[in-house]
């Protein structure tokens, strides 16, 4: 087999990251985009972990039919039954069973002996197998598991019906050549290893997740678990785009392929960043804002003469729009529609009209409307579709002699205009306090950040807000050329999500 199976766990491990909180509609949007991207397997969630996760997996199963949809389960009957319940309608279902295998985990976490775990792993894989053929098994903390025991647990679970065995470097502890030797040892010492696809799942605690995954591929691994933008627990997982583009760019060395349509990479990265609120660092490989920017004069001169001199990847390969055409005040519906299509959006007529209105308003304030501006407009319009409260008006006064004061008018769910005002330590504080007086939901502000999405003094400001209530985090975003209005929009967006979750629509 000369193809590497791409197993995406953005919706499971990625969503597990601190501060991540996607609602069901956002999970579905990401799953649909992953399908366009061409991933082979989507790990859609951990169905027993919450009713919300269960519902999201069930919905994805109905709407996303091409990839294998995988549900995660610990090695116990309840988890496995619940995972099957969520994915049983899938066109291609997979149950992923995991159990700890390292002595550190067995002693401190599971409080079970090696023999007990061995028995349990075999039994639970067999139980999953009674539901469906496609079963993946993972010995958690494999890279710190005693080798003889690791070989044994893999043999037992393959015998019980596992068709994929996944070797996780759960804590991101492995070093490439060492991890490669571990994989090599598995191929040499597990007698029935040819009956399963061998997979890896690497974490990035030492910044080595991609390197370890690729070393494993060199040793014969044919499934890699990864996430968009490398998001995930702690320092994150191996990044899908880096793995795929390394295999492609260094095809001379790897001689392998994937099913990924690389032209969807940029779009997928933007969508995941937008919906999770985890921004991509500028110098991130492949998808960072600076990944294809050349500053040095020598480099610029080289790239103009012949891109290959300093560019190992053509930006078009990952779907960065080729033209740098900017729209403006005189651009019409047709031009905007074309640009949206090039950026990968397909909006219905109603949504398009809303975006077009917003575009015209922005073009009046800003001379040049760039792709990033358009992405921001679409995101802003999508956020306001199912609002509980809507920002109608905001007026703020501030300065070092006055007391920051905000007055706010919100439109309530039943269409009433509700007004209130508050003082604060600054304009944002005063605005949030005035909103709180109207909405009246206690919460703690956990994160507030603001950034300019393009260059220039007339740029759109994008605000990200995370609030906590009952130990759950809700992310809100807002965009506007006025940063105080953007802040108010982001806060209301987070509150609306909190209220929607309370109504059970998370
Ligand atoms: Mn993980």
Short mmCIF file of C-alpha atoms and ligand atoms in Angstrom, two decimals:
data_model
loop_
_atom_site.label_atom_id
_atom_site.label_comp_id
_atom_site.label_asym_id
_atom_site.label_seq_id
_atom_site.Cartn_x
_atom_site.Cartn_y
_atom_site.Cartn_z
CA UNK A 1 0.00 0.00 0.00
CA UNK A 2 1.49 3.32 -1.04
CA UNK A 3 -1.10 5.64 0.46
CA UNK A 4 -1.18 7.15 3.94
CA UNK A 5 -4.63 7.22 5.54
CA UNK A 6 -5.33 10.65 7.01
CA UNK A 7 -7.31 10.38 10.24
CA UNK A 8 -8.48 13.79 11.39
CA UNK A 9 -9.22 14.31 15.08
CA UNK A 10 -9.83 18.08 15.03
CA UNK A 11 -13.37 17.50 16.31
CA UNK A 12 -12.26 15.20 19.14
CA UNK A 13 -8.69 15.91 20.33
CA UNK A 14 -8.73 19.41 18.85
CA UNK A 15 -12.02 20.28 20.45
CA UNK A 16 -10.70 18.93 23.75
CA UNK A 17 -8.13 21.76 23.86
CA UNK A 18 -8.48 24.22 26.71
CA UNK A 19 -10.92 26.96 25.72
CA UNK A 20 -12.33 25.07 22.76
CA UNK A 21 -16.10 25.05 22.63
CA UNK A 22 -17.78 24.39 19.32
CA UNK A 23 -21.53 24.18 19.04
CA UNK A 24 -23.25 21.45 17.06
CA UNK A 25 -23.66 23.54 13.90
CA UNK A 26 -19.99 24.53 13.92
CA UNK A 27 -18.92 20.90 14.33
CA UNK A 28 -21.04 20.00 11.33
CA UNK A 29 -19.54 22.86 9.27
CA UNK A 30 -16.04 21.65 10.08
CA UNK A 31 -16.94 18.02 9.30
CA UNK A 32 -18.32 19.05 5.90
CA UNK A 33 -15.15 20.98 5.13
CA UNK A 34 -13.01 18.00 6.22
CA UNK A 35 -14.97 15.90 3.75
CA UNK A 36 -14.15 18.42 0.99
CA UNK A 37 -10.53 18.32 2.08
CA UNK A 38 -10.62 14.57 1.48
CA UNK A 39 -9.69 13.16 4.88
CA UNK A 40 -10.21 9.39 5.05
CA UNK A 41 -11.42 9.24 8.66
CA UNK A 42 -13.13 11.88 10.81
CA UNK A 43 -13.01 11.25 14.53
CA UNK A 44 -16.23 13.15 15.17
CA UNK A 45 -16.27 13.02 18.96
CA UNK A 46 -16.33 11.05 22.18
CA UNK A 47 -20.05 10.24 22.36
CA UNK A 48 -20.24 9.27 26.05
CA UNK A 49 -18.47 12.43 27.22
CA UNK A 50 -21.58 14.66 26.93
CA UNK A 51 -25.05 14.72 25.38
CA UNK A 52 -23.86 17.57 23.14
CA UNK A 53 -20.99 15.48 21.79
CA UNK A 54 -23.31 12.54 21.20
CA UNK A 55 -25.77 14.69 19.22
CA UNK A 56 -23.00 16.27 17.18
CA UNK A 57 -21.60 12.88 16.17
CA UNK A 58 -25.08 11.69 15.25
CA UNK A 59 -25.70 14.73 13.07
CA UNK A 60 -22.33 14.44 11.32
CA UNK A 61 -23.04 10.79 10.58
CA UNK A 62 -26.25 11.79 8.78
CA UNK A 63 -24.79 14.60 6.71
CA UNK A 64 -21.23 13.55 5.97
CA UNK A 65 -21.27 10.33 3.97
CA UNK A 66 -17.93 9.92 2.22
CA UNK A 67 -15.33 9.53 5.00
CA UNK A 68 -15.28 6.92 7.72
CA UNK A 69 -16.87 8.45 10.84
CA UNK A 70 -15.22 7.33 14.03
CA UNK A 71 -16.52 7.51 17.61
CA UNK A 72 -14.15 7.23 20.57
CA UNK A 73 -14.78 4.90 23.53
CA UNK A 74 -12.90 3.85 26.64
CA UNK A 75 -12.59 0.10 27.17
CA UNK A 76 -15.91 -0.43 28.92
CA UNK A 77 -19.28 -1.65 27.67
CA UNK A 78 -21.17 1.59 28.31
CA UNK A 79 -18.73 3.70 26.29
CA UNK A 80 -18.70 1.26 23.39
CA UNK A 81 -22.48 0.93 23.28
CA UNK A 82 -22.88 4.70 23.38
CA UNK A 83 -20.30 5.20 20.62
CA UNK A 84 -22.11 2.66 18.45
CA UNK A 85 -25.46 4.31 19.16
CA UNK A 86 -24.04 7.59 17.83
CA UNK A 87 -22.39 6.24 14.65
CA UNK A 88 -24.51 3.25 13.67
CA UNK A 89 -26.22 5.11 10.79
CA UNK A 90 -22.90 6.11 9.26
CA UNK A 91 -22.11 5.10 5.69
CA UNK A 92 -18.74 3.92 7.05
CA UNK A 93 -18.73 3.60 10.86
CA UNK A 94 -15.65 2.97 13.02
CA UNK A 95 -15.41 2.43 16.78
CA UNK A 96 -12.13 3.53 18.37
CA UNK A 97 -11.45 1.75 21.70
CA UNK A 98 -8.61 2.89 23.93
CA UNK A 99 -7.11 1.82 27.23
CA UNK A 100 -3.96 2.82 29.09
CA UNK A 101 -1.04 0.43 28.75
CA UNK A 102 1.94 2.06 30.50
CA UNK A 103 2.77 1.08 34.07
CA UNK A 104 2.63 4.75 35.06
CA UNK A 105 -0.99 4.92 33.90
CA UNK A 106 -1.96 1.48 35.18
CA UNK A 107 -0.59 2.18 38.65
CA UNK A 108 -1.78 5.75 39.11
CA UNK A 109 -4.82 6.00 36.85
CA UNK A 110 -6.45 2.64 36.22
CA UNK A 111 -5.40 0.82 39.41
CA UNK A 112 -5.50 -2.45 37.49
CA UNK A 113 -2.87 -5.11 36.77
CA UNK A 114 -1.38 -5.75 33.33
CA UNK A 115 -3.24 -9.06 33.09
CA UNK A 116 -6.57 -7.42 33.87
CA UNK A 117 -5.98 -4.73 31.22
CA UNK A 118 -4.99 -7.33 28.64
CA UNK A 119 -8.18 -9.26 29.23
CA UNK A 120 -10.29 -6.10 29.20
CA UNK A 121 -8.74 -4.79 25.97
CA UNK A 122 -9.44 -8.06 24.15
CA UNK A 123 -12.99 -8.33 25.49
CA UNK A 124 -13.90 -4.76 24.65
CA UNK A 125 -12.50 -4.91 21.12
CA UNK A 126 -14.56 -8.07 20.65
CA UNK A 127 -17.65 -6.27 21.93
CA UNK A 128 -17.09 -3.40 19.50
CA UNK A 129 -16.51 -5.95 16.73
CA UNK A 130 -19.94 -7.43 17.40
CA UNK A 131 -21.37 -4.09 16.19
CA UNK A 132 -19.18 -3.33 13.18
CA UNK A 133 -16.11 -4.58 11.32
CA UNK A 134 -14.01 -1.45 11.34
CA UNK A 135 -12.40 -1.30 14.80
CA UNK A 136 -9.43 0.74 15.93
CA UNK A 137 -7.57 0.05 19.15
CA UNK A 138 -5.17 2.41 20.95
CA UNK A 139 -2.96 1.53 23.92
CA UNK A 140 -2.80 4.95 25.59
CA UNK A 141 0.68 6.16 26.55
CA UNK A 142 2.19 3.52 24.21
CA UNK A 143 5.52 5.33 23.96
CA UNK A 144 6.09 4.81 27.72
CA UNK A 145 4.81 1.22 27.77
CA UNK A 146 7.17 -1.71 28.33
CA UNK A 147 7.82 -3.16 24.87
CA UNK A 148 7.01 -6.82 25.52
CA UNK A 149 3.68 -5.82 27.05
CA UNK A 150 2.93 -3.43 24.18
CA UNK A 151 3.51 -6.22 21.63
CA UNK A 152 1.27 -8.50 23.65
CA UNK A 153 -1.66 -6.08 23.91
CA UNK A 154 -1.48 -5.36 20.17
CA UNK A 155 -1.49 -9.08 19.36
CA UNK A 156 -4.47 -9.74 21.63
CA UNK A 157 -6.54 -6.85 20.25
CA UNK A 158 -5.78 -7.71 16.60
CA UNK A 159 -6.86 -11.27 17.38
CA UNK A 160 -10.05 -9.86 18.89
CA UNK A 161 -10.81 -8.01 15.66
CA UNK A 162 -9.00 -4.65 15.63
CA UNK A 163 -8.40 -3.65 12.00
CA UNK A 164 -6.30 -0.60 12.90
CA UNK A 165 -3.90 -0.40 15.83
CA UNK A 166 -2.85 3.08 16.79
CA UNK A 167 0.34 3.90 18.69
CA UNK A 168 -0.16 7.14 20.62
CA UNK A 169 2.65 9.26 21.97
CA UNK A 170 0.03 10.56 24.36
CA UNK A 171 2.29 12.83 26.39
CA UNK A 172 4.53 14.00 23.54
CA UNK A 173 7.63 12.41 25.04
CA UNK A 174 9.14 10.53 22.08
CA UNK A 175 12.11 11.59 19.93
CA UNK A 176 11.99 10.78 16.19
CA UNK A 177 14.65 8.03 15.88
CA UNK A 178 13.52 6.45 19.14
CA UNK A 179 9.87 6.51 18.03
CA UNK A 180 10.91 5.04 14.68
CA UNK A 181 12.63 2.16 16.50
CA UNK A 182 9.48 1.58 18.57
CA UNK A 183 7.42 1.28 15.36
CA UNK A 184 10.03 -0.96 13.75
CA UNK A 185 9.94 -3.20 16.82
CA UNK A 186 6.18 -3.50 16.55
CA UNK A 187 6.39 -4.64 12.91
CA UNK A 188 9.07 -7.18 13.87
CA UNK A 189 7.60 -8.56 17.08
CA UNK A 190 3.82 -8.58 16.81
CA UNK A 191 3.10 -11.84 14.93
CA UNK A 192 -0.29 -10.83 13.47
CA UNK A 193 0.62 -7.19 12.71
CA UNK A 194 0.02 -7.75 8.97
CA UNK A 195 -3.72 -8.12 9.74
CA UNK A 196 -4.05 -4.48 10.84
CA UNK A 197 -3.19 -1.00 9.61
CA UNK A 198 -0.64 0.55 11.95
CA UNK A 199 -1.36 4.15 12.94
CA UNK A 200 0.28 6.85 15.07
CA UNK A 201 -1.09 9.69 17.18
CA UNK A 202 1.61 12.13 18.26
CA UNK A 203 1.45 15.09 20.60
CA UNK A 204 3.51 18.22 20.31
CA UNK A 205 4.76 18.84 23.86
CA UNK A 206 8.37 18.94 22.61
CA UNK A 207 7.45 20.34 19.19
CA UNK A 208 8.11 16.93 17.61
CA UNK A 209 4.63 15.65 16.74
CA UNK A 210 5.03 16.03 12.98
CA UNK A 211 8.63 14.76 12.99
CA UNK A 212 7.66 11.69 15.02
CA UNK A 213 4.67 10.96 12.78
CA UNK A 214 6.78 11.19 9.63
CA UNK A 215 9.49 8.96 11.09
CA UNK A 216 6.76 6.40 11.83
CA UNK A 217 5.52 6.68 8.24
CA UNK A 218 9.05 5.90 7.04
CA UNK A 219 8.96 2.76 9.18
CA UNK A 220 5.75 1.54 7.51
CA UNK A 221 2.92 3.23 9.38
CA UNK A 222 0.01 3.87 7.01
CA UNK A 223 -2.41 5.93 9.09
CA UNK A 224 -1.56 9.25 10.73
CA UNK A 225 -3.82 10.93 13.27
CA UNK A 226 -3.64 14.69 13.10
CA UNK A 227 -5.60 17.94 13.40
CA UNK A 228 -6.06 21.11 11.39
CA UNK A 229 -3.59 23.79 12.54
CA UNK A 230 -2.21 21.20 14.98
CA UNK A 231 -4.76 22.06 17.68
CA UNK A 232 -5.38 19.62 20.52
CA UNK A 233 -4.70 18.82 24.16
CA UNK A 234 -1.94 20.97 25.71
CA UNK A 235 0.63 21.84 23.00
CA UNK A 236 -1.59 20.11 20.44
CA UNK A 237 -1.40 17.26 17.94
CA UNK A 238 0.53 16.69 14.74
CA UNK A 239 -0.64 19.23 12.18
CA UNK A 240 -2.48 17.73 9.20
CA UNK A 241 -1.30 20.36 6.74
CA UNK A 242 2.37 19.90 7.69
CA UNK A 243 2.20 16.11 7.40
CA UNK A 244 0.36 16.16 4.08
CA UNK A 245 2.53 18.86 2.52
CA UNK A 246 5.76 17.19 3.64
CA UNK A 247 4.69 13.88 2.11
CA UNK A 248 3.75 15.73 -1.08
CA UNK A 249 6.66 18.17 -1.29
CA UNK A 250 9.22 15.46 -0.51
CA UNK A 251 7.54 12.85 -2.66
CA UNK A 252 11.04 12.07 -3.97
CA UNK A 253 11.84 10.67 -0.54
CA UNK A 254 8.55 9.31 0.79
CA UNK A 255 7.11 7.93 -2.49
CA UNK A 256 3.67 7.99 -0.88
CA UNK A 257 0.37 9.70 -1.53
CA UNK A 258 -2.68 10.83 0.45
CA UNK A 259 -6.29 11.43 -0.58
CA UNK A 260 -6.11 15.08 0.49
CA UNK A 261 -7.17 17.80 -1.95
CA UNK A 262 -4.44 20.20 -0.88
CA UNK A 263 -6.26 23.16 -2.47
CA UNK A 264 -8.72 22.94 0.42
CA UNK A 265 -6.02 23.28 3.11
CA UNK A 266 -6.01 27.06 3.43
CA UNK A 267 -9.80 27.29 3.54
CA UNK A 268 -10.02 24.52 6.17
CA UNK A 269 -7.36 26.17 8.31
CA UNK A 270 -9.19 29.50 8.21
CA UNK A 271 -12.52 27.89 9.07
CA UNK A 272 -11.16 25.94 12.04
CA UNK A 273 -9.32 29.00 13.34
CA UNK A 274 -12.42 31.14 12.95
CA UNK A 275 -14.81 28.70 14.64
CA UNK A 276 -12.56 27.53 17.48
CA UNK A 277 -11.11 30.97 18.19
CA UNK A 278 -7.57 29.49 18.16
CA UNK A 279 -5.65 31.83 15.92
CA UNK A 280 -2.80 30.57 13.77
CA UNK A 281 0.63 31.96 14.62
CA UNK A 282 2.07 34.13 11.81
CA UNK A 283 5.15 31.96 11.33
CA UNK A 284 3.22 28.65 11.36
CA UNK A 285 4.40 26.31 8.60
CA UNK A 286 2.11 26.06 5.53
CA UNK A 287 -0.84 28.14 6.81
CA UNK A 288 0.70 31.01 8.81
CA UNK A 289 0.18 34.55 7.54
CA UNK A 290 3.90 34.86 6.78
CA UNK A 291 4.39 31.39 5.29
CA UNK A 292 4.64 32.79 1.76
CA UNK A 293 5.85 36.30 2.50
CA UNK A 294 9.37 37.25 1.49
CA UNK A 295 10.97 40.21 3.24
CA UNK A 296 14.62 40.03 2.30
CA UNK A 297 15.42 41.92 -0.89
CA UNK A 298 17.48 39.06 -2.25
CA UNK A 299 14.61 36.62 -1.65
CA UNK A 300 12.01 38.96 -3.19
CA UNK A 301 14.15 39.47 -6.25
CA UNK A 302 14.61 35.70 -6.57
CA UNK A 303 10.91 34.92 -6.22
CA UNK A 304 9.97 37.53 -8.82
CA UNK A 305 12.47 36.06 -11.30
CA UNK A 306 11.58 32.45 -10.54
CA UNK A 307 9.41 31.42 -7.54
CA UNK A 308 11.22 28.11 -7.05
CA UNK A 309 14.38 29.97 -5.94
CA UNK A 310 12.97 30.60 -2.47
CA UNK A 311 9.54 28.98 -2.50
CA UNK A 312 9.31 25.21 -2.07
CA UNK A 313 5.49 25.21 -2.30
CA UNK A 314 3.37 27.14 -4.77
CA UNK A 315 0.80 28.95 -2.57
CA UNK A 316 -1.91 27.95 -5.08
CA UNK A 317 -1.31 24.30 -4.14
CA UNK A 318 -2.84 24.87 -0.72
CA UNK A 319 -5.64 27.06 -2.05
CA UNK A 320 -4.38 30.55 -1.29
CA UNK A 321 -6.32 32.61 -3.84
CA UNK A 322 -4.09 33.41 -6.80
CA UNK A 323 -5.20 36.94 -7.55
CA UNK A 324 -4.64 39.68 -5.04
CA UNK A 325 -7.50 41.61 -6.58
CA UNK A 326 -9.06 43.95 -4.05
CA UNK A 327 -12.67 44.98 -4.16
CA UNK A 328 -13.90 48.50 -3.46
CA UNK A 329 -16.86 50.83 -3.40
CA UNK A 330 -17.57 50.38 -7.10
CA UNK A 331 -17.54 46.58 -7.04
CA UNK A 332 -20.96 45.10 -7.68
CA UNK A 333 -22.84 41.97 -6.70
CA UNK A 334 -21.25 39.95 -9.46
CA UNK A 335 -17.68 40.75 -8.38
CA UNK A 336 -18.42 39.94 -4.75
CA UNK A 337 -20.14 36.69 -5.68
CA UNK A 338 -17.12 35.60 -7.77
CA UNK A 339 -14.69 36.48 -5.00
CA UNK A 340 -16.77 34.54 -2.44
CA UNK A 341 -16.77 31.50 -4.70
CA UNK A 342 -12.99 31.74 -5.10
CA UNK A 343 -12.62 31.87 -1.34
CA UNK A 344 -14.67 28.69 -1.07
CA UNK A 345 -18.00 30.03 0.15
CA UNK A 346 -21.34 28.97 -1.25
CA UNK A 347 -23.99 31.22 0.28
CA UNK A 348 -27.71 31.04 -0.31
CA UNK A 349 -29.45 34.12 -1.75
CA UNK A 350 -30.57 35.47 1.63
CA UNK A 351 -27.11 35.16 3.21
CA UNK A 352 -25.50 36.62 0.12
CA UNK A 353 -27.75 39.68 0.30
CA UNK A 354 -26.80 40.26 3.94
CA UNK A 355 -23.10 39.95 3.15
CA UNK A 356 -23.49 42.27 0.16
CA UNK A 357 -25.13 44.94 2.33
CA UNK A 358 -22.33 44.64 4.88
CA UNK A 359 -19.76 44.76 2.07
CA UNK A 360 -21.21 48.01 0.72
CA UNK A 361 -21.15 49.59 4.18
CA UNK A 362 -17.55 48.53 4.69
CA UNK A 363 -16.49 49.76 1.24
CA UNK A 364 -17.80 53.19 2.18
CA UNK A 365 -15.50 53.30 5.20
CA UNK A 366 -12.53 51.51 3.73
CA UNK A 367 -10.93 52.10 0.35
CA UNK A 368 -9.82 48.55 -0.34
CA UNK A 369 -11.74 45.47 0.74
CA UNK A 370 -9.40 42.47 0.91
CA UNK A 371 -10.03 38.72 1.11
CA UNK A 372 -9.51 38.81 4.86
CA UNK A 373 -12.13 41.56 5.15
CA UNK A 374 -14.58 39.46 3.16
CA UNK A 375 -13.94 36.38 5.32
CA UNK A 376 -14.56 38.52 8.37
CA UNK A 377 -17.82 39.90 6.92
CA UNK A 378 -19.14 36.44 6.13
CA UNK A 379 -18.25 35.21 9.61
CA UNK A 380 -19.94 38.24 11.18
CA UNK A 381 -23.12 37.68 9.15
CA UNK A 382 -23.18 33.97 10.03
CA UNK A 383 -22.82 34.81 13.72
CA UNK A 384 -25.88 37.06 13.70
CA UNK A 385 -28.21 34.56 12.03
CA UNK A 386 -29.51 32.81 15.14
CA UNK A 387 -29.00 35.50 17.76
CA UNK A 388 -30.91 35.68 21.02
CA UNK A 389 -29.96 39.31 21.74
CA UNK A 390 -28.91 41.67 18.96
CA UNK A 391 -26.86 44.84 19.35
CA UNK A 392 -28.91 47.75 18.10
CA UNK A 393 -27.03 50.82 19.35
CA UNK A 394 -23.99 51.64 21.41
CA UNK A 395 -22.64 54.96 22.58
CA UNK A 396 -19.49 55.34 24.63
CA UNK A 397 -17.60 58.23 26.10
CA UNK A 398 -14.14 57.91 27.59
CA UNK A 399 -10.89 59.78 28.10
CA UNK A 400 -8.56 60.59 30.97
CA UNK A 401 -10.76 63.30 32.46
CA UNK A 402 -14.16 61.68 32.08
CA UNK A 403 -15.59 58.54 33.65
CA UNK A 404 -15.97 55.88 30.97
CA UNK A 405 -19.69 55.53 30.29
CA UNK A 406 -21.61 53.29 27.91
CA UNK A 407 -25.24 53.26 26.91
CA UNK A 408 -26.54 50.27 25.03
CA UNK A 409 -29.72 49.26 23.23
CA UNK A 410 -30.26 45.54 22.62
CA UNK A 411 -33.11 43.92 20.74
CA UNK A 412 -34.55 41.12 22.87
CA UNK A 413 -35.73 37.72 21.59
CA UNK A 414 -39.32 39.02 21.41
CA UNK A 415 -38.32 42.10 19.43
CA UNK A 416 -38.28 44.68 22.22
CA UNK A 417 -35.65 47.41 22.40
CA UNK A 418 -34.02 47.26 25.85
CA UNK A 419 -31.82 50.17 26.94
CA UNK A 420 -29.39 50.58 29.84
CA UNK A 421 -26.19 52.38 30.78
CA UNK A 422 -23.18 51.77 33.02
CA UNK A 423 -19.89 53.27 34.21
CA UNK A 424 -16.65 51.30 34.00
CA UNK A 425 -12.88 51.40 34.31
CA UNK A 426 -12.65 51.83 30.55
CA UNK A 427 -14.93 51.85 27.50
CA UNK A 428 -15.01 48.05 27.10
CA UNK A 429 -15.69 47.48 30.79
CA UNK A 430 -18.50 50.06 30.75
CA UNK A 431 -19.99 48.46 27.60
CA UNK A 432 -19.92 44.93 29.04
CA UNK A 433 -21.47 46.14 32.31
CA UNK A 434 -24.30 47.87 30.45
CA UNK A 435 -24.92 44.66 28.44
CA UNK A 436 -24.86 42.63 31.68
CA UNK A 437 -27.57 44.86 33.16
CA UNK A 438 -29.87 43.92 30.28
CA UNK A 439 -29.00 40.24 29.78
CA UNK A 440 -28.48 39.41 33.45
CA UNK A 441 -26.51 36.15 33.14
CA UNK A 442 -23.65 35.82 35.65
CA UNK A 443 -20.33 34.88 34.03
CA UNK A 444 -16.59 35.42 34.33
CA UNK A 445 -14.57 36.99 31.53
CA UNK A 446 -11.70 34.55 30.92
CA UNK A 447 -10.11 36.02 27.81
CA UNK A 448 -10.33 39.19 25.78
CA UNK A 449 -8.17 39.81 22.76
CA UNK A 450 -8.29 42.16 19.87
CA UNK A 451 -6.46 42.20 16.60
CA UNK A 452 -6.46 44.07 13.38
CA UNK A 453 -7.18 41.71 10.50
CA UNK A 454 -5.41 43.69 7.79
CA UNK A 455 -2.86 46.48 7.59
CA UNK A 456 -3.90 50.11 7.65
CA UNK A 457 -5.59 52.51 10.02
CA UNK A 458 -9.02 51.75 8.51
CA UNK A 459 -8.68 47.99 9.15
CA UNK A 460 -11.42 45.86 10.68
CA UNK A 461 -10.80 45.01 14.33
CA UNK A 462 -11.64 41.48 15.36
CA UNK A 463 -12.35 40.75 19.01
CA UNK A 464 -12.35 37.35 20.69
CA UNK A 465 -14.03 36.92 24.07
CA UNK A 466 -14.18 33.82 26.23
CA UNK A 467 -16.57 33.72 29.17
CA UNK A 468 -17.08 31.02 31.75
CA UNK A 469 -20.28 29.99 33.42
CA UNK A 470 -20.84 26.77 35.39
CA UNK A 471 -17.36 25.56 34.36
CA UNK A 472 -18.20 25.74 30.66
CA UNK A 473 -16.36 28.11 28.33
CA UNK A 474 -18.18 30.02 25.61
CA UNK A 475 -16.31 31.78 22.83
CA UNK A 476 -17.61 34.89 21.14
CA UNK A 477 -16.29 36.89 18.21
CA UNK A 478 -17.15 40.22 16.75
CA UNK A 479 -15.76 42.33 13.95
CA UNK A 480 -16.16 45.98 13.12
CA UNK A 481 -14.10 48.96 12.02
CA UNK A 482 -14.91 50.39 15.49
CA UNK A 483 -13.16 48.26 18.12
CA UNK A 484 -15.59 49.06 20.92
CA UNK A 485 -18.51 47.95 18.75
CA UNK A 486 -16.53 44.83 17.81
CA UNK A 487 -16.01 44.16 21.54
CA UNK A 488 -19.73 44.54 22.25
CA UNK A 489 -20.60 42.22 19.36
CA UNK A 490 -18.12 39.60 20.59
CA UNK A 491 -19.47 39.72 24.13
CA UNK A 492 -23.08 39.45 22.95
CA UNK A 493 -22.06 36.57 20.67
CA UNK A 494 -20.58 34.70 23.66
CA UNK A 495 -23.68 35.42 25.78
CA UNK A 496 -25.97 34.26 22.97
CA UNK A 497 -24.07 30.98 22.82
CA UNK A 498 -24.35 30.57 26.56
CA UNK A 499 -28.10 31.19 26.38
CA UNK A 500 -28.52 28.80 23.44
CA UNK A 501 -26.63 26.11 25.37
CA UNK A 502 -28.90 26.58 28.38
CA UNK A 503 -31.88 26.02 26.12
CA UNK A 504 -30.28 22.73 25.12
CA UNK A 505 -29.34 23.68 21.60
CA UNK A 506 -25.58 23.57 22.08
MN1 LIG B 1 -4.49 12.87 21.94
#
